[in-house]
Short mmCIF file of C-alpha atoms and ligand atoms in Angstrom, two decimals:
data_model
loop_
_atom_site.label_atom_id
_atom_site.label_comp_id
_atom_site.label_asym_id
_atom_site.label_seq_id
_atom_site.Cartn_x
_atom_site.Cartn_y
_atom_site.Cartn_z
CA MET A 15 34.78 -20.80 -67.43
CA GLN A 16 36.65 -18.09 -65.61
CA ILE A 17 39.14 -19.39 -63.02
CA VAL A 18 39.84 -16.97 -60.18
CA ASN A 19 42.35 -17.33 -57.36
CA THR A 20 41.98 -14.03 -55.52
CA ILE A 21 39.19 -12.39 -53.57
CA GLU A 22 39.88 -9.11 -55.36
CA VAL A 23 39.25 -10.52 -58.85
CA LEU A 24 36.28 -12.53 -57.56
CA ARG A 25 34.68 -9.40 -56.11
CA HIS A 26 35.31 -7.44 -59.29
CA THR A 27 33.55 -10.08 -61.42
CA ILE A 28 30.67 -10.43 -58.96
CA ASN A 29 30.21 -6.64 -58.86
CA THR A 30 30.05 -6.53 -62.66
CA TRP A 31 27.44 -9.29 -62.72
CA LYS A 32 25.39 -7.65 -59.96
CA ALA A 33 25.50 -4.32 -61.79
CA ALA A 34 24.10 -6.11 -64.86
CA GLY A 35 21.26 -7.48 -62.70
CA TYR A 36 22.32 -11.14 -62.79
CA SER A 37 21.33 -13.56 -60.05
CA ILE A 38 24.14 -15.75 -58.72
CA ALA A 39 24.01 -19.37 -57.59
CA PHE A 40 26.90 -20.64 -55.50
CA VAL A 41 28.10 -24.22 -54.95
CA PRO A 42 30.89 -24.43 -52.35
CA THR A 43 32.96 -27.64 -52.54
CA MET A 44 36.23 -29.14 -51.43
CA GLY A 45 36.85 -30.58 -54.91
CA ASN A 46 37.29 -34.21 -55.99
CA LEU A 47 34.01 -33.63 -57.73
CA HIS A 48 31.59 -36.50 -58.31
CA ALA A 49 28.09 -36.83 -59.75
CA GLY A 50 26.60 -35.36 -56.55
CA HIS A 51 28.52 -32.11 -57.00
CA CYS A 52 27.68 -31.99 -60.72
CA GLN A 53 24.02 -32.38 -59.81
CA LEU A 54 24.30 -29.29 -57.57
CA VAL A 55 25.89 -27.28 -60.38
CA LYS A 56 23.32 -28.39 -62.96
CA LEU A 57 20.49 -27.43 -60.63
CA ALA A 58 22.23 -24.12 -59.89
CA LYS A 59 22.31 -23.36 -63.61
CA ARG A 60 18.55 -23.79 -63.82
CA LYS A 61 17.96 -21.44 -60.90
CA ALA A 62 20.24 -18.46 -61.54
CA ASP A 63 21.91 -16.46 -64.31
CA LYS A 64 25.48 -17.16 -63.19
CA VAL A 65 26.98 -20.14 -61.36
CA VAL A 66 30.01 -19.84 -59.11
CA VAL A 67 31.71 -22.98 -57.74
CA SER A 68 34.46 -22.85 -55.15
CA ILE A 69 37.04 -25.55 -54.57
CA PHE A 70 38.83 -25.09 -51.27
CA VAL A 71 39.99 -27.87 -48.98
CA ASN A 72 39.31 -25.96 -45.80
CA PRO A 73 41.93 -26.74 -43.12
CA THR A 74 39.84 -25.37 -40.24
CA GLN A 75 37.19 -28.05 -40.56
CA PHE A 76 39.68 -30.92 -40.19
CA GLY A 77 40.69 -32.05 -36.72
CA VAL A 78 44.09 -33.25 -35.59
CA GLY A 79 44.76 -36.70 -37.08
CA GLU A 80 42.04 -36.29 -39.72
CA ASP A 81 42.63 -36.54 -43.46
CA PHE A 82 43.41 -32.92 -44.43
CA ASP A 83 46.78 -33.82 -46.01
CA SER A 84 45.51 -36.91 -47.81
CA TYR A 85 42.13 -35.45 -48.84
CA PRO A 86 41.84 -36.22 -52.59
CA ARG A 87 42.88 -33.22 -54.67
CA THR A 88 41.98 -33.65 -58.35
CA GLU A 89 42.13 -30.11 -59.70
CA THR A 90 42.58 -30.86 -63.40
CA GLN A 91 39.72 -33.38 -63.58
CA ASP A 92 37.52 -31.08 -61.48
CA GLN A 93 38.11 -28.19 -63.86
CA GLU A 94 37.23 -30.37 -66.85
CA LYS A 95 34.00 -31.49 -65.21
CA LEU A 96 32.98 -27.94 -64.30
CA GLN A 97 33.83 -26.70 -67.78
CA ALA A 98 31.69 -29.46 -69.33
CA ILE A 99 28.63 -28.44 -67.31
CA GLU A 100 29.14 -24.76 -68.12
CA THR A 101 30.10 -23.34 -64.78
CA ASP A 102 30.64 -19.59 -65.13
CA LEU A 103 33.31 -19.06 -62.51
CA LEU A 104 35.54 -21.36 -60.47
CA PHE A 105 36.98 -19.78 -57.33
CA LEU A 106 40.16 -21.61 -56.39
CA PRO A 107 41.82 -19.75 -53.52
CA ALA A 108 44.99 -20.77 -51.66
CA VAL A 109 44.82 -21.15 -47.87
CA ALA A 110 46.71 -17.85 -47.44
CA GLU A 111 44.08 -16.06 -49.53
CA MET A 112 41.27 -17.37 -47.33
CA TYR A 113 42.84 -17.04 -43.88
CA ALA A 114 45.06 -14.24 -42.63
CA PRO A 115 47.63 -15.64 -40.18
CA ASP A 116 46.27 -13.35 -37.45
CA ALA A 117 42.56 -14.14 -38.04
CA LYS A 118 40.66 -14.23 -34.75
CA THR A 119 37.03 -14.76 -35.72
CA VAL A 120 35.23 -18.10 -35.63
CA ILE A 121 31.55 -18.62 -36.40
CA SER A 122 30.02 -21.15 -34.03
CA VAL A 123 26.45 -22.40 -34.20
CA THR A 124 26.19 -23.54 -30.60
CA GLY A 125 24.43 -26.72 -29.56
CA LEU A 126 23.87 -28.33 -32.94
CA SER A 127 27.61 -28.20 -33.71
CA SER A 128 28.49 -30.36 -30.70
CA ILE A 129 26.18 -33.33 -31.23
CA HIS A 130 26.23 -36.30 -33.64
CA CYS A 131 29.20 -35.70 -36.00
CA GLY A 132 30.20 -32.65 -33.93
CA ALA A 133 30.76 -34.78 -30.81
CA SER A 134 33.59 -36.77 -32.38
CA ARG A 135 34.79 -34.08 -34.80
CA VAL A 136 35.24 -31.29 -32.27
CA GLY A 137 35.44 -27.90 -34.00
CA HIS A 138 34.48 -29.34 -37.38
CA PHE A 139 31.23 -27.42 -37.76
CA ASP A 140 32.86 -24.19 -36.54
CA GLY A 141 35.35 -24.60 -39.37
CA VAL A 142 32.52 -25.24 -41.84
CA ALA A 143 30.37 -22.32 -40.61
CA THR A 144 33.34 -19.94 -40.65
CA VAL A 145 34.49 -20.79 -44.16
CA VAL A 146 30.95 -20.83 -45.58
CA CYS A 147 30.23 -17.45 -43.98
CA LYS A 148 33.46 -16.04 -45.47
CA LEU A 149 32.64 -17.51 -48.89
CA PHE A 150 29.12 -16.04 -48.72
CA ASN A 151 30.65 -12.63 -47.98
CA MET A 152 32.98 -12.98 -50.96
CA VAL A 153 30.51 -14.37 -53.51
CA GLN A 154 27.33 -12.66 -52.20
CA PRO A 155 25.17 -15.29 -53.88
CA THR A 156 21.43 -15.09 -54.39
CA ILE A 157 21.15 -18.81 -53.65
CA ALA A 158 23.58 -21.47 -52.42
CA LEU A 159 23.22 -25.20 -52.94
CA PHE A 160 24.35 -27.96 -50.58
CA GLY A 161 23.97 -31.72 -50.68
CA LEU A 162 21.54 -33.29 -48.23
CA LYS A 163 24.06 -36.06 -47.63
CA ASP A 164 25.68 -33.72 -45.10
CA PHE A 165 22.36 -33.28 -43.31
CA GLN A 166 23.80 -31.86 -40.10
CA GLN A 167 26.11 -29.49 -42.01
CA LEU A 168 23.11 -28.16 -43.92
CA ALA A 169 21.20 -27.65 -40.66
CA VAL A 170 24.16 -25.74 -39.18
CA ILE A 171 24.41 -23.52 -42.27
CA ARG A 172 20.69 -22.79 -42.27
CA ILE A 173 20.86 -21.63 -38.64
CA MET A 174 23.96 -19.52 -39.30
CA VAL A 175 22.30 -17.80 -42.27
CA LYS A 176 19.17 -17.11 -40.24
CA ASP A 177 20.99 -15.90 -37.11
CA LEU A 178 23.42 -13.67 -39.03
CA ASN A 179 20.74 -12.37 -41.45
CA ILE A 180 22.80 -13.39 -44.46
CA PRO A 181 20.70 -12.60 -47.55
CA VAL A 182 21.00 -15.94 -49.32
CA ASP A 183 18.47 -18.71 -50.00
CA ILE A 184 19.84 -22.10 -48.98
CA ILE A 185 18.77 -25.03 -51.13
CA GLY A 186 19.28 -28.62 -50.01
CA VAL A 187 19.68 -31.08 -52.85
CA GLU A 188 18.93 -34.83 -52.77
CA THR A 189 21.85 -37.19 -52.18
CA VAL A 190 23.13 -38.86 -55.34
CA ARG A 191 23.76 -42.58 -54.85
CA GLU A 192 25.66 -45.31 -56.64
CA ALA A 193 23.48 -48.10 -58.09
CA SER A 194 24.35 -50.02 -54.89
CA GLY A 195 22.74 -47.30 -52.76
CA LEU A 196 26.07 -46.00 -51.44
CA ALA A 197 25.90 -42.22 -51.11
CA MET A 198 28.43 -40.50 -53.37
CA SER A 199 31.26 -38.95 -51.40
CA SER A 200 34.80 -37.82 -52.11
CA ARG A 201 35.91 -40.13 -49.30
CA ASN A 202 34.59 -43.21 -51.17
CA ALA A 203 37.88 -42.94 -53.09
CA TYR A 204 39.63 -44.30 -49.97
CA LEU A 205 37.65 -47.58 -49.98
CA THR A 206 39.39 -50.80 -51.03
CA PRO A 207 37.53 -53.08 -53.50
CA GLU A 208 36.52 -55.29 -50.56
CA GLN A 209 35.22 -52.33 -48.54
CA GLN A 210 33.28 -51.11 -51.59
CA GLN A 211 31.25 -54.32 -51.35
CA ILE A 212 30.43 -53.68 -47.68
CA ALA A 213 29.84 -49.90 -47.81
CA PRO A 214 26.32 -50.05 -49.38
CA LEU A 215 25.13 -51.84 -46.23
CA LEU A 216 25.22 -48.46 -44.49
CA TYR A 217 22.31 -47.19 -46.59
CA GLN A 218 20.57 -50.56 -46.44
CA SER A 219 20.65 -50.36 -42.63
CA LEU A 220 18.85 -46.99 -42.85
CA CYS A 221 16.16 -48.44 -45.12
CA VAL A 222 15.63 -51.40 -42.77
CA ALA A 223 15.42 -49.03 -39.80
CA ARG A 224 12.84 -46.87 -41.58
CA ALA A 225 10.68 -49.97 -42.21
CA ALA A 226 10.96 -50.92 -38.53
CA ILE A 227 9.94 -47.40 -37.45
CA VAL A 228 6.96 -47.37 -39.78
CA ALA A 229 5.99 -50.80 -38.41
CA GLY A 230 5.88 -49.21 -34.95
CA ASN A 231 8.93 -50.85 -33.35
CA ASP A 232 10.65 -49.35 -30.31
CA TYR A 233 13.23 -46.68 -31.24
CA ALA A 234 15.87 -47.68 -28.69
CA ALA A 235 15.68 -51.30 -29.86
CA ILE A 236 16.02 -50.27 -33.52
CA GLU A 237 19.07 -48.12 -32.71
CA GLN A 238 20.68 -51.05 -30.93
CA GLN A 239 19.87 -53.46 -33.78
CA VAL A 240 21.34 -51.16 -36.44
CA VAL A 241 24.57 -50.70 -34.47
CA SER A 242 24.91 -54.50 -34.03
CA PHE A 243 24.15 -55.08 -37.72
CA LEU A 244 26.83 -52.61 -38.78
CA GLN A 245 29.36 -54.10 -36.38
CA GLN A 246 28.73 -57.58 -37.75
CA ALA A 247 29.10 -56.27 -41.32
CA GLY A 248 32.60 -54.98 -40.50
CA PHE A 249 31.93 -51.32 -39.70
CA ALA A 250 32.98 -49.52 -36.55
CA PRO A 251 29.77 -47.51 -35.99
CA GLU A 252 30.19 -44.10 -34.40
CA TYR A 253 26.49 -43.50 -33.98
CA PHE A 254 23.11 -44.33 -35.41
CA ARG A 255 20.26 -42.10 -34.22
CA ILE A 256 16.59 -41.61 -34.89
CA CYS A 257 16.08 -37.84 -34.79
CA ARG A 258 13.50 -35.17 -35.35
CA SER A 259 14.38 -33.67 -38.72
CA SER A 260 13.60 -30.10 -37.59
CA ASP A 261 16.36 -29.84 -34.95
CA LEU A 262 18.13 -33.24 -34.94
CA ALA A 263 17.08 -33.87 -31.34
CA PRO A 264 16.20 -37.47 -30.35
CA ALA A 265 12.82 -38.32 -31.89
CA GLN A 266 9.83 -39.01 -29.65
CA SER A 267 7.23 -41.56 -30.71
CA ASP A 268 4.74 -38.82 -31.71
CA ASP A 269 7.20 -36.92 -33.94
CA ILE A 270 6.21 -37.18 -37.61
CA ASP A 271 9.18 -35.80 -39.58
CA LEU A 272 12.22 -37.92 -38.85
CA VAL A 273 15.79 -38.27 -40.01
CA LEU A 274 17.99 -41.28 -39.40
CA LEU A 275 21.60 -40.21 -39.01
CA VAL A 276 24.53 -42.61 -39.17
CA ALA A 277 28.33 -42.34 -39.07
CA ALA A 278 30.57 -45.38 -39.21
CA LYS A 279 34.15 -46.19 -40.05
CA LEU A 280 35.04 -48.83 -42.58
CA GLY A 281 38.75 -49.42 -42.06
CA LYS A 282 40.17 -45.90 -41.87
CA THR A 283 37.37 -44.33 -43.92
CA ARG A 284 34.63 -42.49 -42.06
CA LEU A 285 31.31 -42.65 -43.90
CA ILE A 286 28.10 -40.77 -43.10
CA ASP A 287 24.61 -41.13 -44.48
CA ASN A 288 21.03 -40.26 -43.58
CA LEU A 289 17.45 -40.95 -44.51
CA TYR A 290 14.65 -38.48 -43.85
CA PHE A 291 10.97 -39.26 -44.12
CA SER A 292 7.57 -38.55 -42.61
CA LYS A 293 5.91 -41.30 -40.61
O1 PAF B 326 30.59 -30.01 -47.83
C1 PAF B 326 31.71 -29.57 -48.13
O2 PAF B 326 32.32 -29.92 -49.15
C2 PAF B 326 32.38 -28.56 -47.21
O3 PAF B 326 32.09 -28.84 -45.87
C3 PAF B 326 32.05 -27.11 -47.56
C4 PAF B 326 30.57 -26.82 -47.40
C5 PAF B 326 32.48 -26.82 -48.99
C6 PAF B 326 32.81 -26.16 -46.62
O4 PAF B 326 34.19 -26.34 -46.73
#
């Protein structure tokens, strides 16, 4: 596995591969890799000739008071994992390589970036869209793979790619879960043993809500019940919403393709999850 820290060397390698006619799959990450990330890389290997993974804890997608400084950084273990699954190139830039001090451009997918997670994490999706757009310009991938756990992030990226005519196919990959149902996330590392027992209830609440929707129960009542359930379990729910999966707007009773979106804090750890299905 080639490890590259600069855009110049990255571009040189990519140009060589493109000249040889290779297709390139790209998996952008913030490191602290778990089975969900490895799943993305393994799938990427099946779909393209070369696989590029980036590890960059992107400061512009963290708000004031969020966990940028404490975000788990596990570079050595990450490199070993990527090596073991035969990643071709790991792009590992420093912040100064990614952002010039006088940078003035921000990519903002309006509307969708301000609702759900974007309402409490103001500017978060602008930071994501900007860094992903920059990474796409650097790597020029044929395809890029993202986990469906970050459902809203994936929706924002899909719109950005469409609106900016970026020539990349975006592939959403199923969430990988612990045996308990808890969605794998780098932030699970923050959970205490006691919180680890409670955390799977987040996914269970989604499954119960889906059953209630399929049974024809009232959406507003289900939303209220899930919030109360999570509160009683020890979470501080930020939101639980029944949405249309196409645009994440509130679902109407005749919508068929739905996604349940939830964000809740357990102690200081903010967890998100979702469940999408057709009625
Ligand atoms: O999902 C993530 O890990 C990040 O938001 C991403 C897409 C790598 C952008 O920093």
